CSV table of C-alpha atoms and ligand atoms in Angstrom, one decimal:
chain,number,residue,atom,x,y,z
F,1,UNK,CA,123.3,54.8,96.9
F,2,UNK,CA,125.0,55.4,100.3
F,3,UNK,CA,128.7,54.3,100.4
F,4,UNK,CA,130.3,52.7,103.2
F,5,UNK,CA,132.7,54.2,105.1
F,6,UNK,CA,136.9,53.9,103.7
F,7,UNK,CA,138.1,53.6,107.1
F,8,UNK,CA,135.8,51.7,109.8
F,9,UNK,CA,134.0,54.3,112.2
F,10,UNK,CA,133.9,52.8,115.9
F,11,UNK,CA,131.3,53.3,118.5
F,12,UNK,CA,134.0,56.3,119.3
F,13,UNK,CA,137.3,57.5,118.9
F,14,UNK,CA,139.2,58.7,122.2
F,15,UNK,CA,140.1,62.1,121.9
F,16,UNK,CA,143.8,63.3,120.9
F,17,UNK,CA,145.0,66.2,122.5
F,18,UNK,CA,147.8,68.6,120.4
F,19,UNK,CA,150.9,66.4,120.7
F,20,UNK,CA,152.8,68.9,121.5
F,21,UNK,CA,151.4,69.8,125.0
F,22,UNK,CA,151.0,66.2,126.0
F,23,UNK,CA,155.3,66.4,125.0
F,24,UNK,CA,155.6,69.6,127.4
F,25,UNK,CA,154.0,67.9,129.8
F,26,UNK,CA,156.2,64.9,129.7
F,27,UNK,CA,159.1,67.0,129.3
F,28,UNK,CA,158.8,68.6,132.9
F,29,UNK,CA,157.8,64.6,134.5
F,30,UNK,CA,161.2,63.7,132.8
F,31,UNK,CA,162.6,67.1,134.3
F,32,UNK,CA,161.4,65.9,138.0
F,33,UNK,CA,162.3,62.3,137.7
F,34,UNK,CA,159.0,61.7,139.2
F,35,UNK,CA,156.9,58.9,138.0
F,36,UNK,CA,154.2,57.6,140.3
F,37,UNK,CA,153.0,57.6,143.8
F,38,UNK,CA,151.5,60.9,144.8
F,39,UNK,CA,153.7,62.8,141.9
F,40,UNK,CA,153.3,66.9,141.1
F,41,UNK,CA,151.6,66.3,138.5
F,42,UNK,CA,149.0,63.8,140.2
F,43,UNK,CA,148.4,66.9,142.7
F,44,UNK,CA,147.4,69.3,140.1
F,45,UNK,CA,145.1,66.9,138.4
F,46,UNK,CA,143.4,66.2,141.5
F,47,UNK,CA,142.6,69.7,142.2
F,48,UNK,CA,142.0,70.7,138.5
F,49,UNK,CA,139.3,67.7,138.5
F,50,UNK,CA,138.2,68.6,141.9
F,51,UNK,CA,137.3,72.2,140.7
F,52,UNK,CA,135.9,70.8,137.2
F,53,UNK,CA,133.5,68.3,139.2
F,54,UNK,CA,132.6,70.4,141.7
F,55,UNK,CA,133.8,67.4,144.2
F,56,UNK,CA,134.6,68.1,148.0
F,57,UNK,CA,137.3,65.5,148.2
F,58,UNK,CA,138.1,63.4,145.0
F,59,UNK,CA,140.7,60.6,144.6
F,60,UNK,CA,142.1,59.9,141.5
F,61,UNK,CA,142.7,56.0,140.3
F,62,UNK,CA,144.6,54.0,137.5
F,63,UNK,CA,140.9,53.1,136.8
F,64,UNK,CA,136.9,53.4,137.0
F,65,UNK,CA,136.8,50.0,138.4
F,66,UNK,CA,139.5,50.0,141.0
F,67,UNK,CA,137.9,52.8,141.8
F,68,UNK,CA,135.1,51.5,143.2
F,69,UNK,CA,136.6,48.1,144.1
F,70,UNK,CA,138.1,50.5,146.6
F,71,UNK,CA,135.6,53.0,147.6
F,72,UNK,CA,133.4,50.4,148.3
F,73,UNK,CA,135.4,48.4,150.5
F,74,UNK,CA,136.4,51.5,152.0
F,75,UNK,CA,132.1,51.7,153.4
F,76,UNK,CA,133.0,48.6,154.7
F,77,UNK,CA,129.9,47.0,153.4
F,78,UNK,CA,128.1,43.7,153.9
F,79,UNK,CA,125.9,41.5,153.0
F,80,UNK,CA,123.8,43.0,149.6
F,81,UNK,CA,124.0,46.1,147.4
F,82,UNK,CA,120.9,46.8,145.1
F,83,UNK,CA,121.7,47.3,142.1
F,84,UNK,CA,120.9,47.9,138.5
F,85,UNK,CA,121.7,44.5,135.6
F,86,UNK,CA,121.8,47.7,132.9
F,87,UNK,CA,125.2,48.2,133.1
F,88,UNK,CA,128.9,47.6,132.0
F,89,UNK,CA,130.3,44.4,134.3
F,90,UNK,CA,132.8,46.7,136.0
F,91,UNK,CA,129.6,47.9,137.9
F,92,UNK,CA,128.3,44.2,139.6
F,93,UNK,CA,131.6,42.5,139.4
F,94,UNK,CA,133.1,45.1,141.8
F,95,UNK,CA,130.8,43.9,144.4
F,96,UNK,CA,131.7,40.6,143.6
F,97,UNK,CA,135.1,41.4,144.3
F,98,UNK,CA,133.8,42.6,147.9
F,99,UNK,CA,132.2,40.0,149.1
F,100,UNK,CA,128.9,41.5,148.2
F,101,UNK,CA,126.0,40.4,146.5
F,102,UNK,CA,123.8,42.1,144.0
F,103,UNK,CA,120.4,42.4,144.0
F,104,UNK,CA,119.2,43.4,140.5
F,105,UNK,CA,116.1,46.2,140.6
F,106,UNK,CA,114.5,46.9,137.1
F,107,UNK,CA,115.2,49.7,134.8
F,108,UNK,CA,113.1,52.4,134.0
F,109,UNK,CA,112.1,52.3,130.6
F,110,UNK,CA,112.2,55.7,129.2
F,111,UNK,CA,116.0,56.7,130.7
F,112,UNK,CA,116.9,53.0,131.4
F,113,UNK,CA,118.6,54.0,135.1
F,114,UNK,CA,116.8,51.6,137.6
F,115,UNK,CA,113.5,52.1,138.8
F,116,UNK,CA,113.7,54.0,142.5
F,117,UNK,CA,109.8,53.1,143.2
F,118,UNK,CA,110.9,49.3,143.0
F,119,UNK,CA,114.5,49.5,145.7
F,120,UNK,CA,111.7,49.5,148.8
F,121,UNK,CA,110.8,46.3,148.1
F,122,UNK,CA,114.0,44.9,147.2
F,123,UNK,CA,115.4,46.1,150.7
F,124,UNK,CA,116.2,42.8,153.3
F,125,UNK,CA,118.0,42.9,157.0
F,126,UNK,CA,121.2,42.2,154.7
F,127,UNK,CA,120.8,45.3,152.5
F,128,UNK,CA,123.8,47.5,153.4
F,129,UNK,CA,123.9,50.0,150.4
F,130,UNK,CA,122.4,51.1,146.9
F,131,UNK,CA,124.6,51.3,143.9
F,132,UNK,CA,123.2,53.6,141.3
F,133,UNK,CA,124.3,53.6,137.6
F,134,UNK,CA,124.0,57.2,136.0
F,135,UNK,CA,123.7,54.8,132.3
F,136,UNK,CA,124.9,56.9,129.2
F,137,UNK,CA,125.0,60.0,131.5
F,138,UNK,CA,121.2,59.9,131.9
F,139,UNK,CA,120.6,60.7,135.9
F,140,UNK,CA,119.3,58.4,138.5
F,141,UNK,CA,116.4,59.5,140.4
F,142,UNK,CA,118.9,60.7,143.1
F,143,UNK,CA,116.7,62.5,145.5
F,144,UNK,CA,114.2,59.7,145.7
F,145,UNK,CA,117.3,57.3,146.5
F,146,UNK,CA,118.3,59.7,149.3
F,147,UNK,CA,115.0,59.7,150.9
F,148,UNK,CA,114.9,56.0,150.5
F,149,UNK,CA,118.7,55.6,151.6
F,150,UNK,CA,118.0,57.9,155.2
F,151,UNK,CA,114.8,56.0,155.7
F,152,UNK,CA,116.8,52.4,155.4
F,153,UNK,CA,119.9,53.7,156.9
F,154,UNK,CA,121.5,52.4,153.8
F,155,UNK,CA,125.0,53.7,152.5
F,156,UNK,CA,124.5,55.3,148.3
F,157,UNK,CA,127.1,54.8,145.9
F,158,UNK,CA,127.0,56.1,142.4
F,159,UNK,CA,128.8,54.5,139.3
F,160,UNK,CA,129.2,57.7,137.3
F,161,UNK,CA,131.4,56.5,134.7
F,162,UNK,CA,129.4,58.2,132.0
F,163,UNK,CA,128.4,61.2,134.2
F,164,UNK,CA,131.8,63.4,133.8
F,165,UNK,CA,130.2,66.6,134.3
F,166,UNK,CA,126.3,66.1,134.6
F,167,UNK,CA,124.2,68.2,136.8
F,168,UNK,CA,121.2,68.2,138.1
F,169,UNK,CA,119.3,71.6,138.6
F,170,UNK,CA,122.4,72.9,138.2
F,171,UNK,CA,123.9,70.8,140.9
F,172,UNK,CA,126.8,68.9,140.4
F,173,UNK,CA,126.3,65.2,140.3
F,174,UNK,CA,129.5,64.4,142.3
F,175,UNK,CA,127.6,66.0,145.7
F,176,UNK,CA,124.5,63.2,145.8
F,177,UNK,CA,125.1,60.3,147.9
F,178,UNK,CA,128.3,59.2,149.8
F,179,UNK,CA,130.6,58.3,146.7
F,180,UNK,CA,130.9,58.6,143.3
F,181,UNK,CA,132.6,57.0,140.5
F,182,UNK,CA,134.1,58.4,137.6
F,183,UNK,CA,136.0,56.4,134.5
F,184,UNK,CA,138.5,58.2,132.6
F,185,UNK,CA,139.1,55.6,130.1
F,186,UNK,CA,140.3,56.6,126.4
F,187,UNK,CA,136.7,55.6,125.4
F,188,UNK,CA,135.5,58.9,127.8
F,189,UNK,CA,135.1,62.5,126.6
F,190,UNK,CA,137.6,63.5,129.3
F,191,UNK,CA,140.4,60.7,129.8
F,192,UNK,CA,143.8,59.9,131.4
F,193,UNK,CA,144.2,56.7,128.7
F,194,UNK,CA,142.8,55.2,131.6
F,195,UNK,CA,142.2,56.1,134.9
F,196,UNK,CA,139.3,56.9,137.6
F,197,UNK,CA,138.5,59.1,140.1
F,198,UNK,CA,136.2,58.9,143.9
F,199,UNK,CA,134.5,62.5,144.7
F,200,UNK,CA,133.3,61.2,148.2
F,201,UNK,CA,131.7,63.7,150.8
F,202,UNK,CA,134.2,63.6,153.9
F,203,UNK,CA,137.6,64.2,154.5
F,204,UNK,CA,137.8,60.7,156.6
F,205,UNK,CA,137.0,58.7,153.7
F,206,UNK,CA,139.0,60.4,151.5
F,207,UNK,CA,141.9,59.8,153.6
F,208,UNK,CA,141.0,56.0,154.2
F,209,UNK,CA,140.8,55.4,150.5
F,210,UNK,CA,144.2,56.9,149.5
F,211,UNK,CA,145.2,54.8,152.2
F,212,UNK,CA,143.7,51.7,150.2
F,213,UNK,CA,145.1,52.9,146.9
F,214,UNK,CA,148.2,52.8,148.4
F,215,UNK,CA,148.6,49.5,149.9
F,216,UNK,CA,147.0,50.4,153.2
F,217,UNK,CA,150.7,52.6,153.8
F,218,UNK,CA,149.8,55.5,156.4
F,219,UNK,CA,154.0,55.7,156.7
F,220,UNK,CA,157.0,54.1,156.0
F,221,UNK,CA,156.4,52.2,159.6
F,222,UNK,CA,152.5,51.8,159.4
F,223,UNK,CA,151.0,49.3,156.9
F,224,UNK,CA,146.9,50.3,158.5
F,225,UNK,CA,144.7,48.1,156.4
F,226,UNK,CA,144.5,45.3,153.3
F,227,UNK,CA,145.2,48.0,150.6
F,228,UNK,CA,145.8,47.3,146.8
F,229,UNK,CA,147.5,49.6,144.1
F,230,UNK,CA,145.1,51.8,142.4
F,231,UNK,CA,147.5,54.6,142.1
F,232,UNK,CA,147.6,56.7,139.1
F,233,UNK,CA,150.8,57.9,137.7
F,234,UNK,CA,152.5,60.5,136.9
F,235,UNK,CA,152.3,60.3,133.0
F,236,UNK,CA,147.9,59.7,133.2
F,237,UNK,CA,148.0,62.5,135.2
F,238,UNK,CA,149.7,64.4,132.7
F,239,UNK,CA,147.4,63.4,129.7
F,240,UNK,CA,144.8,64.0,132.1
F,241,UNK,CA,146.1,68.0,132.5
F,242,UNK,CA,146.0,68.4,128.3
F,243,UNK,CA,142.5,66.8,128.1
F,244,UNK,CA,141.4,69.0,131.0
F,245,UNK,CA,142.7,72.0,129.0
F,246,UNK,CA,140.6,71.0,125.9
F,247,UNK,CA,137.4,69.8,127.5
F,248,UNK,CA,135.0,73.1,126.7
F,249,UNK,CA,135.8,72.7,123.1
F,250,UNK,CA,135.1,68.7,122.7
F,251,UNK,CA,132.1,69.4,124.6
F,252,UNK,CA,131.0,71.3,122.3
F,253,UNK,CA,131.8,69.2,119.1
F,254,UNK,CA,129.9,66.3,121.0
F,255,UNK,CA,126.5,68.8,121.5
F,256,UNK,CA,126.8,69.5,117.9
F,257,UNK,CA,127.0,66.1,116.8
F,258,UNK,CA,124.1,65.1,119.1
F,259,UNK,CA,122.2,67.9,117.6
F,260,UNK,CA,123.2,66.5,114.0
F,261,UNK,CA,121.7,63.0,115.1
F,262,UNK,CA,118.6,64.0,116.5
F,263,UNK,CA,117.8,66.5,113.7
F,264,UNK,CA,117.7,63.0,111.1
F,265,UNK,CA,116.4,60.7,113.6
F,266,UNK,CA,114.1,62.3,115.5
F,267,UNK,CA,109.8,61.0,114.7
F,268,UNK,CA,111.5,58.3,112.6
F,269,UNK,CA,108.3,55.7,113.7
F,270,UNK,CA,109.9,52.3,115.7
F,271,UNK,CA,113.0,54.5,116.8
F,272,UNK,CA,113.8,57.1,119.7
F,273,UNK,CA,116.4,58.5,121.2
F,274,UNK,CA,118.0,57.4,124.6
F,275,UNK,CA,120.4,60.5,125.1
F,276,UNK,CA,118.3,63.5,123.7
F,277,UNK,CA,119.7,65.8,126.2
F,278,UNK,CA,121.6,68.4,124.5
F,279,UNK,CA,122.1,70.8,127.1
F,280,UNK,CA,125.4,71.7,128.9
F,281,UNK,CA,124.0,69.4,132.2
F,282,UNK,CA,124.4,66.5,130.1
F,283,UNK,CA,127.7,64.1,129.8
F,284,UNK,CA,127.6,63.9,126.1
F,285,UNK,CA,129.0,60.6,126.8
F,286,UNK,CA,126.8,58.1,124.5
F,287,UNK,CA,124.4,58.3,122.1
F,288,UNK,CA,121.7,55.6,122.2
F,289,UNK,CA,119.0,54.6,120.2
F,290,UNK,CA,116.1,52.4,120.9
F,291,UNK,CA,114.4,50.4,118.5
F,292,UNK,CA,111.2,48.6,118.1
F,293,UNK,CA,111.5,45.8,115.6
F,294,UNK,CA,107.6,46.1,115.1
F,295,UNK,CA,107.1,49.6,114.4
F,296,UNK,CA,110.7,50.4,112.4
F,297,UNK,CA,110.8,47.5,110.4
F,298,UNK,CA,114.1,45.6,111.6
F,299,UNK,CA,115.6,44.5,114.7
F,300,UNK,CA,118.4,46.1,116.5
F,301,UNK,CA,120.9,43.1,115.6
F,302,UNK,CA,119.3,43.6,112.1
F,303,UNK,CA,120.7,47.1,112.2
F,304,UNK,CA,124.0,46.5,114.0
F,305,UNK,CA,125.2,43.9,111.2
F,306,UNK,CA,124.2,45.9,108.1
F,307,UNK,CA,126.2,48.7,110.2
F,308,UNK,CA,129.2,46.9,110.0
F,309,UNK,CA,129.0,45.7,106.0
F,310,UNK,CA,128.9,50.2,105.6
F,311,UNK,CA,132.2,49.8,108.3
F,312,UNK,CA,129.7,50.7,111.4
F,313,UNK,CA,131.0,49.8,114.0
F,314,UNK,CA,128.3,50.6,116.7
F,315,UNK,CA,128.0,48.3,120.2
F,316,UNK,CA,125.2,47.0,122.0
F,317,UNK,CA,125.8,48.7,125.1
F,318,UNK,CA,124.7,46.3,127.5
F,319,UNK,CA,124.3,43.6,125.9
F,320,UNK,CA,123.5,41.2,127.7
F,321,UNK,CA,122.3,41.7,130.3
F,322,UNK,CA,124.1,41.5,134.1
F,323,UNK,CA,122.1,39.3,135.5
F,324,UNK,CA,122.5,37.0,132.9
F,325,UNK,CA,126.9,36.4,133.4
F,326,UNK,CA,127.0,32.9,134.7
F,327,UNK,CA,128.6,34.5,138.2
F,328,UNK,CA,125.0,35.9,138.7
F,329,UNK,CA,122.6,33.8,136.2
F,330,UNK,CA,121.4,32.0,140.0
F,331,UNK,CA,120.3,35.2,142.1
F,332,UNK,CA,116.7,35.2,142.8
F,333,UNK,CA,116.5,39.2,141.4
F,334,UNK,CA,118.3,37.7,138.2
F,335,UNK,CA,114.7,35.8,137.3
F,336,UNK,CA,113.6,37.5,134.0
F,337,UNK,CA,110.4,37.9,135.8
F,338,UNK,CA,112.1,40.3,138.2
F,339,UNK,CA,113.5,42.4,135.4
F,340,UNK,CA,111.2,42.9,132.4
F,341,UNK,CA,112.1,45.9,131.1
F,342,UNK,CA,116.0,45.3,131.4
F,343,UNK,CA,115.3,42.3,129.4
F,344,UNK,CA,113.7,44.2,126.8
F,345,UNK,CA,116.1,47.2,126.3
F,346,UNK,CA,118.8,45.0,126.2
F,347,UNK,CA,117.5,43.6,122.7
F,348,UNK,CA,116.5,47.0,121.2
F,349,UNK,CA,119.8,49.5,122.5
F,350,UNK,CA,122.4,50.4,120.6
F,351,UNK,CA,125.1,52.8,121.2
F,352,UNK,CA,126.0,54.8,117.9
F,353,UNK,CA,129.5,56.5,117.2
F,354,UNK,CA,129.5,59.5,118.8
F,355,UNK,CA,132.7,61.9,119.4
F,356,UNK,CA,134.0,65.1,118.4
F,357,UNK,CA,135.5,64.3,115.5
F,358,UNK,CA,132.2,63.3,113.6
F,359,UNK,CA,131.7,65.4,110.7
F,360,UNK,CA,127.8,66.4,110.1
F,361,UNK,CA,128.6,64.5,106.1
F,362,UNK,CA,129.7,61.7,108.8
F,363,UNK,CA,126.5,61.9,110.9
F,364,UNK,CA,124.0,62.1,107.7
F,365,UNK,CA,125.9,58.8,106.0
F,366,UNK,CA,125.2,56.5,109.0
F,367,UNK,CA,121.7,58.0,109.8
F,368,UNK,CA,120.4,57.5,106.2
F,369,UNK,CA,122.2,53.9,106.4
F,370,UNK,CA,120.2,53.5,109.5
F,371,UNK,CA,117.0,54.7,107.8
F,372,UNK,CA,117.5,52.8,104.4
F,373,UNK,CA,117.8,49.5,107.0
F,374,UNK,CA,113.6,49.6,107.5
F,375,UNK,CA,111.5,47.1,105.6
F,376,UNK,CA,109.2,49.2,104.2
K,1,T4K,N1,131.1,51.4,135.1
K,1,T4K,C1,130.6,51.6,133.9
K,1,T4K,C2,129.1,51.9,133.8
K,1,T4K,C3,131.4,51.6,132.7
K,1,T4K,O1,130.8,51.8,131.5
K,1,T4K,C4,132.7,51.4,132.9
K,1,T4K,C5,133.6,51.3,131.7
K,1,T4K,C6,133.3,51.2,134.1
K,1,T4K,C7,132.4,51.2,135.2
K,1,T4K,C8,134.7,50.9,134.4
K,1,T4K,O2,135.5,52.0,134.1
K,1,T4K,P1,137.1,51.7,133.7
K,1,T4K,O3,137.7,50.7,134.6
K,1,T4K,O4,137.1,51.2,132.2
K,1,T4K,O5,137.7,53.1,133.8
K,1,T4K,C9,134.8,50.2,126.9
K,1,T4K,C10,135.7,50.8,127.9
K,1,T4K,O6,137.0,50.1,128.0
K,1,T4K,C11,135.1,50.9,129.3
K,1,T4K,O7,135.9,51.9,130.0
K,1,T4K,C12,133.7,51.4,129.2
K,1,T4K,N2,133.1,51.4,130.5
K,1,T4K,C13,132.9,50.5,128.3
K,1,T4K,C14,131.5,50.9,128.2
K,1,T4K,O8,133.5,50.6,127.0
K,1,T4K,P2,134.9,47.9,125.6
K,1,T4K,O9,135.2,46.5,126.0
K,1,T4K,O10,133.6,48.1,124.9
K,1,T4K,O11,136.1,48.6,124.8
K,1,T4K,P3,136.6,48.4,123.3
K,1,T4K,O12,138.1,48.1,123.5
K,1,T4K,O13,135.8,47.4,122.6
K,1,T4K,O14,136.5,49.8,122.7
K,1,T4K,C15,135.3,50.3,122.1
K,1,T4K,C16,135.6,51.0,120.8
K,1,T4K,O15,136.4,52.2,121.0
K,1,T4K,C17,136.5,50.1,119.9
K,1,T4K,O16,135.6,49.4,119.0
K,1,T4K,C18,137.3,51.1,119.1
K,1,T4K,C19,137.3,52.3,119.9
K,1,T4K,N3,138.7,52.5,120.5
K,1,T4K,C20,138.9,52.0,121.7
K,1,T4K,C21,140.2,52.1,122.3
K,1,T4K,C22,140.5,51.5,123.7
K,1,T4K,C23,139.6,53.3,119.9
K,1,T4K,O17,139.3,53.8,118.8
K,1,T4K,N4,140.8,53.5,120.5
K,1,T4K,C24,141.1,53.0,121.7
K,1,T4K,O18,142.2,53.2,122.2
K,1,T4K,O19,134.9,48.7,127.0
């Protein structure tokens, strides 16, 4: 008989540093009398998260989406962005919010990023950029989307708000294409409560989005283009130092927890894993299962709602599907024809709580809940 949970367990719980540094912190803000705009403690963040990401030139944000509101304006794109309808609707609404229109390119179905073999064809005289999704911190075929990108003379953005961290052959992720994205919402393993930050590869653009973070103000005399407030202040910045400090250690908890998962639901028929990757390249952002009504013997929504009677709280991450908001429902690349294996994931994913402070007791309740869920 498995009992539910006394206290509901979400799809994750942001991580608390020790009060009292996040208080010592604070202390020397109060000290300065420096809130916002560009503080000291803003300054060390940046280069701290600079060194941890391995980023050329990073700005940091109040948020992931303003983030790339502004980075992508700052491209000064037109026309279309390909994209992938697998995502959270910070990703295509933030084109909306420039002007641009998306142009949805399936996903792949084993890491669920979208496919790079299908962005050729998807390619018109309108196409100005690509905007890659690193989903759950599982990569993009970045090097294909270069060779693509040069070919097309095509501009690459990346939304890595669940890539904190990631490498590829031991490459950081932040150095592929000309921007990337990265949240730092409480819901992230490293956060500011919330905030965002843009690595980008030049100095120039750097400069021309603190500019657009900051109203467009170059001086007190020279307002130099249509900027916005996307500044991050003084006490994110702050949090965002004590988090910094902790990081190696709630990595860790968050591999071991993975490893806990995939020990009980690993070759259970009908279900796999999305997020197997345990190694130190990974984000150990998500973790995702997949499953196949037909060969586990229930549905995803099956599983979700007898989740929640146990005080499961898991999410269908992302549920539904982009292409299907009303704001996009009309696109020709929204046709379910165009998108096949989006459609499908998005009825079989589900994101299941994962953070640090998962016991293994915590882990083996909801997995045999999970298991006891099959029709047998
Ligand atoms: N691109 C992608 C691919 C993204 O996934 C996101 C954000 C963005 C861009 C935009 O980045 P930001 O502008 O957010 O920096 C959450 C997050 O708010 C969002 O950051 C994240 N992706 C998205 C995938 O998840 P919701 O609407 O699912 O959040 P909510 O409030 O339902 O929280 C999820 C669960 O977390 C709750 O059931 C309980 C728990 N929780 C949450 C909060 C905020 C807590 O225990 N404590 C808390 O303080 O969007």
């Amino acid at each position: 008989m498995i009992k539910p949970f006394a206290k509901p367990v979400y799809v994750t719980q942001p991580y608390l540093p020790p009060l009292d540094e996040v208080v010592a912190e604070l202390q020397k803000i109060w000290d300065a009398g420096w809130l916002t705009n560009n503080g000291p403690k803003h300054q060390e963040l940046e280069r701290v998260l600079s060194r941890v990401l391995e980023a050329e030139h990073l700005s940091l944000f109040n948020n992931g989406m303003t983030a790339l509101m502004i980075g992508l304006r700052a491209l000064e794109l037109k026309g279309e962005v390909i994209t992938t309808p697998f995502t959270f609707a910070a990703t295509p609404n933030a084109l909306v919010w420039n002007n641009l229109e998306p142009v949805f390119v399936d996903v792949d179905p084993v890491n669920l990023t979208f496919r790079s073999d299908k962005i050729a064809a998807a390619i018109t005289p309108r196409t100005s950029a690509i905007l890659g999704v690193h989903v759950f911190g599982n990569l993009c075929d970045v090097k294909s989307i270069s060779a693509i990108a040069q070919k097309h003379n095509l501009h690459v953005i990346y939304d890595a708000a669940h890539a904190f961290q990631s490498k590829l052959d031991g490459r950081a992720i932040a150095s592929f294409g000309d921007m990337s994205m990265f949240s730092f919402h409480a819901t992230k393993l490293f956060h500011t409560i919330e905030g965002g930050g843009l690595a980008v590869n030049t100095a120039d653009l750097k400069q021309r989005i603190d500019y657009l973070k900051n109203f467009g103000i170059k001086s007190e005399a020279e307002i130099i283009a249509p900027g916005i407030n996307g500044k991050m202040n003084e006490v994110q910045a702050a949090v965002g130092l004590v988090v910094a400090r902790h990081l190696p250690e709630e990595r860790e908890r968050r591999q071991q927890v993975k490893r806990w998962y995939l020990e009980r639901l690993s070759g259970v028929a009908g279900l796999t894993v999305v997020t197997a990757d345990v190694s130190d390249d990974n984000s150990h952002q998500y973790f995702v299962i997949r499953i196949n009504a037909d060969q586990f013997g229930a549905t995803r929504d099956d599983v979700y709602e007898k989740l929640k009677t146990f005080q499961v709280f898991a999410r269908k991450y992302f549920f539904p599907l982009c292409s299907t908001f009303p704001q996009f429902s009309d696109l020709p690349s929204s046709r379910r024809r165009n998108l096949p294996e989006s459609s499908a994931a998005v009825t079989e994913v589900l994101s299941l709580p994962y953070s640090g402070y998962l016991t293994e007791e915590d882990v083996d309740r909801i997995c045999a809940m999970i298991i006891s869920f099959r029709r047998t």
